[in-house]
């Protein structure tokens, strides 16, 4: 009972936005539940704790707590807990842009909800999956899942969530430039939200309609909807109070008018005029407050957009986990990683090729190739470290540990090699000088951390880095050259040819292998 009471107090503080107090009571509840072995309650306390973390913007902590709830749910076989934990984890991965992990967790949540017949859980899963597809720009799949969720919500009569889905569908149709369908669903959402008094969805509907009107070029109508969006979003509370005051003034005026009619009294007429003056004064004051609120919230939105942009730029420089640590603590502690896989690439005869190509074309070609490399390594969750001239350096297995780092890097290397080979054929067909690429890979321990004060650089150090560079310089153009250490980790998944022991500069003889096939044979 003490634990449950702490949980409830934490909920109230969370609703008030007092997150430090909410955390304190939630952690107290967890401590007690852990001591007395109340595992079922512990599941939902960890979920509540994760929700508070998200409200504070601490996504790594939220993930940790959702994973804790998932672990306990699986231990005691609580399928509802498993389903909601998967759902929460999937939503965070979706917000972070990690779509494969988002889908994996959301579909797991959907499967369990279907097994248990949890209609609310099924509808929520479909809706969350639709959001991730929408973020990816896959609008047909987004609509398919939104309509699946809508069907269940309509069966259960859940008007609040029906309004939400109507708005989601309307926004997707706007993106697809299907203006008639978009208008239909946004107006249905607005009508339903007004019916049930859901100010938040009224606000979302007005925003969607403003965007739709703007896309159609009906700017006067768009401005009207935008003004309603501003009013419902930023001064809901003031608006409600204003309505009550206006109603009071109106009632009072009507009473005085009735007295005037009955008594034909000059004093009553004078009093009525006074009330009109008060009302007009209130209206003028309210207009000033409204104007101030619009300016204030406009500036606030500019600041929020600036912060979002700065966060995006920071994530272009640093891994997500490192950036979060830097924002939370102001510094990043260097860490040792016992097993990662490092890849070096380098263009063969770069100097001689560059002498026969203009500087502008050379830079354009390097940028084109490295941009393609960026997309490939991101696909395999490999962390780009830096480029040095024509060298490209990346690593897997940090800052988040995983057990597939060697497989991921070799897969990325094969795709990079194939890209360059295709690019070579294209350039030769146009009579241009192509680049040829050497790729080297080695697995081992490294130290990783941030260097610099004004211009941050996340970098790695250690003998593993040097050996990866030797793998590249000892390789051949068009080949992926891996060390014996890496080979031991991927030999069951890739066909490789042993080159024997090759002399590497300053490293002596090292077992090296060429990866032979373009597609891994995953067992």
Coordinates of N, CA, C and O in Angstrom, one line a residue, residues 31 203 251 365 430:
X31 N 11.7 0.7 -5.2 CA 12.5 0.1 -4.1 C 11.7 -0.8 -3.2 O 12.1 -2.0 -2.9
X203 N -7.2 21.5 -31.8 CA -6.0 22.3 -32.1 C -5.2 21.6 -33.3 O -4.8 22.2 -34.2
X251 N -25.2 37.8 -19.2 CA -26.4 37.5 -18.3 C -26.8 38.8 -17.6 O -28.0 39.1 -17.4
X365 N 33.4 14.3 -56.8 CA 33.4 12.8 -56.9 C 33.6 12.2 -55.5 O 32.9 11.3 -55.1
X430 N 31.8 6.8 -69.8 CA 31.7 8.2 -70.2 C 33.1 8.7 -70.5 O 33.3 9.9 -70.8

